[in-house]
Amino acid sequence: MKLMVIDGNSIVNRAFYGVSQTLTTREGLPTNAIFGFLNILLKLLEEEQPEGLAVAFDMRSPTFRHRAFAGYKAQRKGMPEELAAQMPVLKDVLDAMNIRRYELEGWEADDLLGTMARVNAAQGGETVIVTGDKDSLQLIDGHTAVKLVTTRMGQTTTRNVTTGEFRAEYGFDPIHMIDLKALMGDASDNYPGVKGVGEKTAMALIQKYQTVDAIYDKLPDLEAKPAVIKKLTEGEADARMSYDLAVIRTDAPMGFDPADAVRRPFNGPVLYEKLLELEFSKLIDKLKLTPGPAAAAPEGEEPIEVRVDIVDLRAVREFEEAQAAWAAADHVTVLPLAGLEGVSVVLPEDEEDHVFHYDIRRDRYEGDYRALLAFLFSDRVKKVTHGVKELCRALLDQGIDPAGFVFDTELAAYLLDPTAGSYEIRKLAASYFKKAVEQKAALQQEEQLSFLTDELKEQTAWYEDAAWIEAFYELFKPRLEELGLMSVLTDIELPLCPVLARMERAGVLVDGQALAEFGKQLQTGIDVLEAEIYGLAGEKFNILSPKQLGHILFDKLGLHPIKKTKTGYSTNAEVLEKLRPQHEIVGRVLDYRQLTKLNSTYVEGLGKVIAADGRIHTSFQNTVTATGRLSSTEPNLQNIPVRTPLGAEMRKMFTAPEGKVLVDADYSQIELRLLAHMSGDQAMIEGFNSGVDIHTVTASQVFGLPQDQVPPELRRAAKAVNFGIVYGISAFSLSEDIHVSVAQAKEYMEKYFEHYSGVRSYMDRVVAQGREDGCVSTMYGRRRWLPELKSSNFNTRSFGERVALNMPIQGTAADIIKLAMIKVDSRLRAEGLEARLVLQVHDELIVECPEGEAERVKALLQEEMEGVAALAVPLVADAKAGKTWAECH
């Protein structure tokens, strides 16, 4: 039998430190180690296809090695608290997967692995030992191989080591790994070896003499330096003891029978429940797990019965009867079918636990369906739904101006957990209520529903989704109120939805012919650069291939490599910038990359999404970023590199129709102004209020120069520090940005904090408060949860600290631009102007309007954007008009 045995502690540790992000359930249980372990396990099963499977774990009690040597593993710190909390849960998951677990008091997992391998070999089987520790390499023989697992930056790699591969790498048989350890010791397990004998010397000795016994038999006539012989002579006792400690025993009294480890199917329903509790919905889908039969109500408890009346609303009379009930209700829950071909309206349960569920279809309603929608989606009916922005867009397509939305469960879920990534109804049901993730699988399992047609199954799912929205509303609303997030939903996110829908529908005009001409210019530049690069390289190659470029730069041209990756030399932009002075080919390659990306991603990309009306209708995403900033897709207009000279050319392609202009207003240094306000630093506040360029002011104050004598390089340094502070920049990163030594960058930062002491106090306060509260907030109350701040992993904790510094500033800037969009849109509509918002890019708003409205719109934009928040420093937004976006700058 092919048996795979896993060193549980070794792999779970690699999973814990390898999965860099902090994963937790909504109840706060860390899950990153479990998540990483299960993904590694599934990868191993796919690679090895074993017939048998077992996992061995260490126990906390001392082993025979501790009794033999008091210092054994004495230097090791205890298991981090967030990992210890996951261990019993992981073992429960393995039990649900029907995977045998072994642990034995007084013995280590290594010994159990060795014992299982020996017993399996005695029965003619082959064993693969999976571990991250090289100690187990000593067990390799004709029947046993070791699979070494490494995890870095969330990527897991495995390497099979057989007898032949071991000999090729080490120069001796695997069993002599014990002898090697006896001489060189093991810092991880804290046994000494021979003092003064390192790995290189020990390797040479074992390659020549094979065993510790042979080495000591030949003393003092060993072929080695006198100093080595002296160390060996003095360290013999330690060598012998270390040998005994290094031996993995294969006689653990664990009563192992390979037949007990034969793989069995997962206990599907139990595993489903375990993974549901851990909120691993994607893993549930991947393993195709389904829930078991519904559990009965606990003994002595009567199940709550809710009477649901399905109203197939067809007649006008039925609609007239429903109108009064809908308008009088605290709220109704609505869920449309695609394209508003139908709408489900749920009137929540009354005092008698009675729910009305209205099923309304365009093709079945006898009256004016559009009039019905216009009433339902007016402010006369208070509505709860899931995804207000998309519904607003559909209503606008029907010519209906949407109003009356009081709650959006998608936006609420996003505000409660802004890093979840997915807010689909079924995923939220799984996460919050531990209910079925895959509706089709659940329906197929329910025998009583097996007779349903596909149409009825779809209808049932539709009804259930509407019921879930009502359940989310009842759960999310009090949570938002408790956390102070209701105002973010009702004052910012909900009112923004129709604004975004109108912007998406309007789109922005693009000059397709100019875009094509620009593409031709770029291609000419690409062709010229390509020829120059080939000439400098002396051959043709794929310039965009990191491997081929690395060969040219480092192997052929002899440039000094900066960084290596698993696949070869690194040639990323950061590395190439450092290499630029070494050879002129590097600058050409950087230019080539810029032009090809601009051409393929933006010129060709934009060309593909120009609609029949000549406009691009991007989709604004309001539940994606953790800070609250908007993003956009198809195309992503937020990523157009407009600040570079060539990227700025892209602005020329965005234009206004005949007789109209674009009016653009961009917040000036909004994040720095927010830093001044939120930190309360008087020196920075005074700097902004002086009206002088803040970077010049900073350079003057930090470097002790009159403002009119600040040289450009010091202003650049001050600018880099100003913006870097917002992002929690390190001295090393700052040195890279402004091309000075780390010591010089550190000095700049120290001088900065000496002068802006309020900023330093604010940063310390934010991180400390974030650690205590488990989250950080914007000025308006938007939150981001940061369990990373309490992580025992330094890198994870450092990431949390950077986010804690950045999120309140970036998130507040996002809140402010959203509020400005709401106010600008409202005022444009209220004043009866033809002008309309068409774009939002970072801190910039673009309005399209008739030429005659331009001056009025400029004043309106500036007034609303600057007046949207009262800060200790002025908000500044300069508005300009032009025929193209470029002319507005």
mmCIF file of N, CA and C in Angstrom, residues 316-397:
data_model
loop_
_atom_site.group_PDB
_atom_site.id
_atom_site.type_symbol
_atom_site.label_atom_id
_atom_site.label_comp_id
_atom_site.label_asym_id
_atom_site.label_seq_id
_atom_site.Cartn_x
_atom_site.Cartn_y
_atom_site.Cartn_z
ATOM 1 N N VAL A 316 -54.969 44.046 -11.634
ATOM 2 C CA VAL A 316 -54.817 45.429 -11.185
ATOM 3 C C VAL A 316 -55.425 45.594 -9.799
ATOM 4 N N ARG A 317 -56.544 44.936 -9.546
ATOM 5 C CA ARG A 317 -57.214 45.031 -8.254
ATOM 6 C C ARG A 317 -56.278 44.546 -7.137
ATOM 7 N N GLU A 318 -55.551 43.467 -7.402
ATOM 8 C CA GLU A 318 -54.620 42.942 -6.395
ATOM 9 C C GLU A 318 -53.503 43.945 -6.110
ATOM 10 N N PHE A 319 -53.068 44.632 -7.160
ATOM 11 C CA PHE A 319 -52.038 45.658 -6.969
ATOM 12 C C PHE A 319 -52.569 46.814 -6.132
ATOM 13 N N GLU A 320 -53.801 47.240 -6.413
ATOM 14 C CA GLU A 320 -54.401 48.347 -5.667
ATOM 15 C C GLU A 320 -54.540 47.983 -4.191
ATOM 16 N N GLU A 321 -54.854 46.707 -3.901
ATOM 17 C CA GLU A 321 -54.963 46.265 -2.512
ATOM 18 C C GLU A 321 -53.589 46.241 -1.844
ATOM 19 N N ALA A 322 -52.573 45.855 -2.632
ATOM 20 C CA ALA A 322 -51.215 45.747 -2.075
ATOM 21 C C ALA A 322 -50.602 47.114 -1.802
ATOM 22 N N GLN A 323 -50.979 48.131 -2.618
ATOM 23 C CA GLN A 323 -50.374 49.456 -2.490
ATOM 24 C C GLN A 323 -50.448 49.997 -1.071
ATOM 25 N N ALA A 324 -51.631 49.921 -0.493
ATOM 26 C CA ALA A 324 -51.828 50.484 0.847
ATOM 27 C C ALA A 324 -50.962 49.745 1.862
ATOM 28 N N ALA A 325 -50.904 48.420 1.732
ATOM 29 C CA ALA A 325 -50.113 47.621 2.671
ATOM 30 C C ALA A 325 -48.621 47.940 2.536
ATOM 31 N N TRP A 326 -48.153 48.078 1.304
ATOM 32 C CA TRP A 326 -46.744 48.388 1.090
ATOM 33 C C TRP A 326 -46.400 49.770 1.656
ATOM 34 N N ALA A 327 -47.241 50.745 1.368
ATOM 35 C CA ALA A 327 -46.958 52.117 1.795
ATOM 36 C C ALA A 327 -47.018 52.255 3.315
ATOM 37 N N ALA A 328 -47.876 51.460 3.963
ATOM 38 C CA ALA A 328 -48.030 51.558 5.416
ATOM 39 C C ALA A 328 -46.956 50.792 6.178
ATOM 40 N N ALA A 329 -46.289 49.894 5.509
ATOM 41 C CA ALA A 329 -45.314 49.029 6.192
ATOM 42 C C ALA A 329 -44.063 49.802 6.613
ATOM 43 N N ASP A 330 -43.462 49.350 7.710
ATOM 44 C CA ASP A 330 -42.165 49.904 8.124
ATOM 45 C C ASP A 330 -41.157 49.776 6.994
ATOM 46 N N HIS A 331 -41.244 48.670 6.270
ATOM 47 C CA HIS A 331 -40.445 48.450 5.064
ATOM 48 C C HIS A 331 -40.953 47.200 4.368
ATOM 49 N N VAL A 332 -40.650 47.076 3.092
ATOM 50 C CA VAL A 332 -40.834 45.821 2.365
ATOM 51 C C VAL A 332 -39.470 45.411 1.821
ATOM 52 N N THR A 333 -39.310 44.116 1.611
ATOM 53 C CA THR A 333 -38.075 43.609 1.021
ATOM 54 C C THR A 333 -38.341 43.313 -0.446
ATOM 55 N N VAL A 334 -37.474 43.830 -1.314
ATOM 56 C CA VAL A 334 -37.674 43.626 -2.747
ATOM 57 C C VAL A 334 -36.455 42.929 -3.355
ATOM 58 N N LEU A 335 -36.727 42.071 -4.308
ATOM 59 C CA LEU A 335 -35.657 41.394 -5.042
ATOM 60 C C LEU A 335 -36.105 41.220 -6.491
ATOM 61 N N PRO A 336 -35.426 41.881 -7.433
ATOM 62 C CA PRO A 336 -35.858 41.793 -8.831
ATOM 63 C C PRO A 336 -35.318 40.544 -9.518
ATOM 64 N N LEU A 337 -36.011 40.132 -10.559
ATOM 65 C CA LEU A 337 -35.448 39.174 -11.507
ATOM 66 C C LEU A 337 -34.614 39.966 -12.513
ATOM 67 N N ALA A 338 -33.744 39.277 -13.230
ATOM 68 C CA ALA A 338 -32.852 39.948 -14.180
ATOM 69 C C ALA A 338 -33.642 40.847 -15.124
ATOM 70 N N GLY A 339 -33.119 42.088 -15.294
ATOM 71 C CA GLY A 339 -33.757 43.013 -16.211
ATOM 72 C C GLY A 339 -35.106 43.517 -15.752
ATOM 73 N N LEU A 340 -35.405 43.335 -14.466
ATOM 74 C CA LEU A 340 -36.690 43.756 -13.897
ATOM 75 C C LEU A 340 -37.870 43.098 -14.597
ATOM 76 N N GLU A 341 -37.660 41.887 -15.099
ATOM 77 C CA GLU A 341 -38.764 41.147 -15.719
ATOM 78 C C GLU A 341 -39.746 40.664 -14.663
ATOM 79 N N GLY A 342 -39.304 40.707 -13.434
ATOM 80 C CA GLY A 342 -40.174 40.354 -12.319
ATOM 81 C C GLY A 342 -39.608 40.969 -11.063
ATOM 82 N N VAL A 343 -40.436 41.013 -10.027
ATOM 83 C CA VAL A 343 -39.940 41.517 -8.742
ATOM 84 C C VAL A 343 -40.672 40.787 -7.627
ATOM 85 N N SER A 344 -39.877 40.374 -6.647
ATOM 86 C CA SER A 344 -40.427 39.724 -5.470
ATOM 87 C C SER A 344 -40.523 40.775 -4.369
ATOM 88 N N VAL A 345 -41.700 40.891 -3.765
ATOM 89 C CA VAL A 345 -41.915 41.848 -2.680
ATOM 90 C C VAL A 345 -42.347 41.077 -1.440
ATOM 91 N N VAL A 346 -41.585 41.211 -0.372
ATOM 92 C CA VAL A 346 -41.907 40.516 0.870
ATOM 93 C C VAL A 346 -42.398 41.529 1.888
ATOM 94 N N LEU A 347 -43.631 41.322 2.368
ATOM 95 C CA LEU A 347 -44.173 42.130 3.452
ATOM 96 C C LEU A 347 -43.861 41.374 4.735
ATOM 97 N N PRO A 348 -42.974 41.899 5.597
ATOM 98 C CA PRO A 348 -42.494 41.140 6.764
ATOM 99 C C PRO A 348 -43.629 40.653 7.650
ATOM 100 N N GLU A 349 -43.280 39.681 8.483
ATOM 101 C CA GLU A 349 -44.290 39.030 9.315
ATOM 102 C C GLU A 349 -44.943 40.014 10.285
ATOM 103 N N ASP A 350 -46.198 39.785 10.510
ATOM 104 C CA ASP A 350 -46.946 40.632 11.438
ATOM 105 C C ASP A 350 -46.979 39.985 12.810
ATOM 106 N N GLU A 351 -47.854 40.474 13.679
ATOM 107 C CA GLU A 351 -47.906 39.958 15.044
ATOM 108 C C GLU A 351 -48.299 38.488 15.078
ATOM 109 N N GLU A 352 -48.928 38.008 14.031
ATOM 110 C CA GLU A 352 -49.375 36.616 13.984
ATOM 111 C C GLU A 352 -48.398 35.755 13.178
ATOM 112 N N ASP A 353 -47.127 36.244 13.052
ATOM 113 C CA ASP A 353 -46.117 35.514 12.287
ATOM 114 C C ASP A 353 -46.612 35.168 10.892
ATOM 115 N N HIS A 354 -47.154 36.173 10.230
ATOM 116 C CA HIS A 354 -47.746 35.978 8.917
ATOM 117 C C HIS A 354 -46.969 36.820 7.909
ATOM 118 N N VAL A 355 -46.437 36.183 6.848
ATOM 119 C CA VAL A 355 -45.641 36.868 5.839
ATOM 120 C C VAL A 355 -46.363 36.790 4.493
ATOM 121 N N PHE A 356 -46.453 37.934 3.806
ATOM 122 C CA PHE A 356 -46.971 37.938 2.442
ATOM 123 C C PHE A 356 -45.799 38.065 1.477
ATOM 124 N N HIS A 357 -45.776 37.182 0.485
ATOM 125 C CA HIS A 357 -44.706 37.187 -0.515
ATOM 126 C C HIS A 357 -45.365 37.379 -1.879
ATOM 127 N N TYR A 358 -45.168 38.576 -2.460
ATOM 128 C CA TYR A 358 -45.800 38.909 -3.744
ATOM 129 C C TYR A 358 -44.870 38.524 -4.894
ATOM 130 N N ASP A 359 -45.374 37.723 -5.792
ATOM 131 C CA ASP A 359 -44.650 37.301 -6.991
ATOM 132 C C ASP A 359 -45.238 38.074 -8.173
ATOM 133 N N ILE A 360 -44.457 39.033 -8.688
ATOM 134 C CA ILE A 360 -44.965 39.918 -9.761
ATOM 135 C C ILE A 360 -44.105 39.707 -11.005
ATOM 136 N N ARG A 361 -44.746 39.420 -12.153
ATOM 137 C CA ARG A 361 -44.018 39.198 -13.403
ATOM 138 C C ARG A 361 -44.560 40.118 -14.490
ATOM 139 N N ARG A 362 -43.629 40.668 -15.269
ATOM 140 C CA ARG A 362 -44.032 41.563 -16.368
ATOM 141 C C ARG A 362 -44.993 40.847 -17.320
ATOM 142 N N ASP A 363 -44.694 39.584 -17.673
ATOM 143 C CA ASP A 363 -45.493 38.894 -18.687
ATOM 144 C C ASP A 363 -46.816 38.350 -18.154
ATOM 145 N N ARG A 364 -47.033 38.467 -16.811
ATOM 146 C CA ARG A 364 -48.288 37.943 -16.253
ATOM 147 C C ARG A 364 -49.192 39.051 -15.699
ATOM 148 N N TYR A 365 -48.600 40.212 -15.444
ATOM 149 C CA TYR A 365 -49.398 41.301 -14.850
ATOM 150 C C TYR A 365 -50.312 41.902 -15.912
ATOM 151 N N GLU A 366 -51.573 42.040 -15.562
ATOM 152 C CA GLU A 366 -52.582 42.464 -16.543
ATOM 153 C C GLU A 366 -52.606 43.981 -16.744
ATOM 154 N N GLY A 367 -52.066 44.732 -15.785
ATOM 155 C CA GLY A 367 -52.133 46.191 -15.884
ATOM 156 C C GLY A 367 -50.843 46.783 -16.438
ATOM 157 N N ASP A 368 -50.609 48.057 -16.101
ATOM 158 C CA ASP A 368 -49.428 48.799 -16.555
ATOM 159 C C ASP A 368 -48.254 48.437 -15.641
ATOM 160 N N TYR A 369 -47.407 47.555 -16.136
ATOM 161 C CA TYR A 369 -46.306 47.050 -15.301
ATOM 162 C C TYR A 369 -45.354 48.183 -14.912
ATOM 163 N N ARG A 370 -45.097 49.108 -15.838
ATOM 164 C CA ARG A 370 -44.182 50.205 -15.534
ATOM 165 C C ARG A 370 -44.766 51.097 -14.436
ATOM 166 N N ALA A 371 -46.077 51.305 -14.452
ATOM 167 C CA ALA A 371 -46.720 52.116 -13.413
ATOM 168 C C ALA A 371 -46.590 51.433 -12.050
ATOM 169 N N LEU A 372 -46.696 50.121 -12.064
ATOM 170 C CA LEU A 372 -46.528 49.361 -10.821
ATOM 171 C C LEU A 372 -45.098 49.574 -10.274
ATOM 172 N N LEU A 373 -44.104 49.461 -11.162
ATOM 173 C CA LEU A 373 -42.713 49.657 -10.737
ATOM 174 C C LEU A 373 -42.490 51.078 -10.245
ATOM 175 N N ALA A 374 -43.102 52.055 -10.949
ATOM 176 C CA ALA A 374 -42.910 53.457 -10.574
ATOM 177 C C ALA A 374 -43.443 53.720 -9.172
ATOM 178 N N PHE A 375 -44.568 53.076 -8.809
ATOM 179 C CA PHE A 375 -45.093 53.244 -7.455
ATOM 180 C C PHE A 375 -44.201 52.534 -6.441
ATOM 181 N N LEU A 376 -43.881 51.281 -6.726
ATOM 182 C CA LEU A 376 -43.092 50.481 -5.777
ATOM 183 C C LEU A 376 -41.744 51.127 -5.495
ATOM 184 N N PHE A 377 -41.131 51.712 -6.524
ATOM 185 C CA PHE A 377 -39.783 52.248 -6.355
ATOM 186 C C PHE A 377 -39.780 53.776 -6.202
ATOM 187 N N SER A 378 -40.921 54.300 -5.718
ATOM 188 C CA SER A 378 -40.974 55.717 -5.361
ATOM 189 C C SER A 378 -40.700 55.850 -3.864
ATOM 190 N N ASP A 379 -40.649 57.081 -3.377
ATOM 191 C CA ASP A 379 -40.393 57.278 -1.952
ATOM 192 C C ASP A 379 -41.626 57.000 -1.094
ATOM 193 N N ARG A 380 -42.732 56.606 -1.719
ATOM 194 C CA ARG A 380 -43.937 56.242 -0.952
ATOM 195 C C ARG A 380 -43.791 54.880 -0.277
ATOM 196 N N VAL A 381 -42.865 54.061 -0.770
ATOM 197 C CA VAL A 381 -42.644 52.719 -0.197
ATOM 198 C C VAL A 381 -41.205 52.622 0.298
ATOM 199 N N LYS A 382 -41.048 52.284 1.568
ATOM 200 C CA LYS A 382 -39.711 52.117 2.132
ATOM 201 C C LYS A 382 -39.235 50.704 1.810
ATOM 202 N N LYS A 383 -38.041 50.616 1.211
ATOM 203 C CA LYS A 383 -37.599 49.335 0.668
ATOM 204 C C LYS A 383 -36.230 48.894 1.216
ATOM 205 N N VAL A 384 -36.135 47.591 1.424
ATOM 206 C CA VAL A 384 -34.868 46.938 1.753
ATOM 207 C C VAL A 384 -34.545 46.015 0.589
ATOM 208 N N THR A 385 -33.315 46.036 0.130
ATOM 209 C CA THR A 385 -32.929 45.114 -0.941
ATOM 210 C C THR A 385 -31.453 44.773 -0.811
ATOM 211 N N HIS A 386 -30.954 44.010 -1.775
ATOM 212 C CA HIS A 386 -29.556 43.586 -1.783
ATOM 213 C C HIS A 386 -28.939 44.052 -3.102
ATOM 214 N N GLY A 387 -28.176 45.149 -3.049
ATOM 215 C CA GLY A 387 -27.569 45.680 -4.260
ATOM 216 C C GLY A 387 -28.371 46.826 -4.843
ATOM 217 N N VAL A 388 -28.467 47.932 -4.105
ATOM 218 C CA VAL A 388 -29.273 49.073 -4.543
ATOM 219 C C VAL A 388 -28.743 49.673 -5.843
ATOM 220 N N LYS A 389 -27.407 49.781 -5.968
ATOM 221 C CA LYS A 389 -26.848 50.449 -7.142
ATOM 222 C C LYS A 389 -27.260 49.756 -8.436
ATOM 223 N N GLU A 390 -27.170 48.450 -8.486
ATOM 224 C CA GLU A 390 -27.541 47.709 -9.698
ATOM 225 C C GLU A 390 -29.034 47.842 -9.975
ATOM 226 N N LEU A 391 -29.835 47.839 -8.911
ATOM 227 C CA LEU A 391 -31.278 47.986 -9.099
ATOM 228 C C LEU A 391 -31.607 49.385 -9.610
ATOM 229 N N CYS A 392 -30.908 50.396 -9.104
ATOM 230 C CA CYS A 392 -31.116 51.763 -9.603
ATOM 231 C C CYS A 392 -30.798 51.858 -11.086
ATOM 232 N N ARG A 393 -29.728 51.199 -11.491
ATOM 233 C CA ARG A 393 -29.340 51.228 -12.905
ATOM 234 C C ARG A 393 -30.438 50.608 -13.771
ATOM 235 N N ALA A 394 -30.991 49.485 -13.307
ATOM 236 C CA ALA A 394 -32.063 48.834 -14.069
ATOM 237 C C ALA A 394 -33.309 49.711 -14.126
ATOM 238 N N LEU A 395 -33.613 50.392 -13.021
ATOM 239 C CA LEU A 395 -34.790 51.264 -13.001
ATOM 240 C C LEU A 395 -34.601 52.464 -13.923
ATOM 241 N N LEU A 396 -33.412 53.040 -13.942
ATOM 242 C CA LEU A 396 -33.144 54.167 -14.837
ATOM 243 C C LEU A 396 -33.306 53.743 -16.292
ATOM 244 N N ASP A 397 -32.921 52.516 -16.597
ATOM 245 C CA ASP A 397 -33.106 52.001 -17.967
ATOM 246 C C ASP A 397 -34.588 51.906 -18.332
#
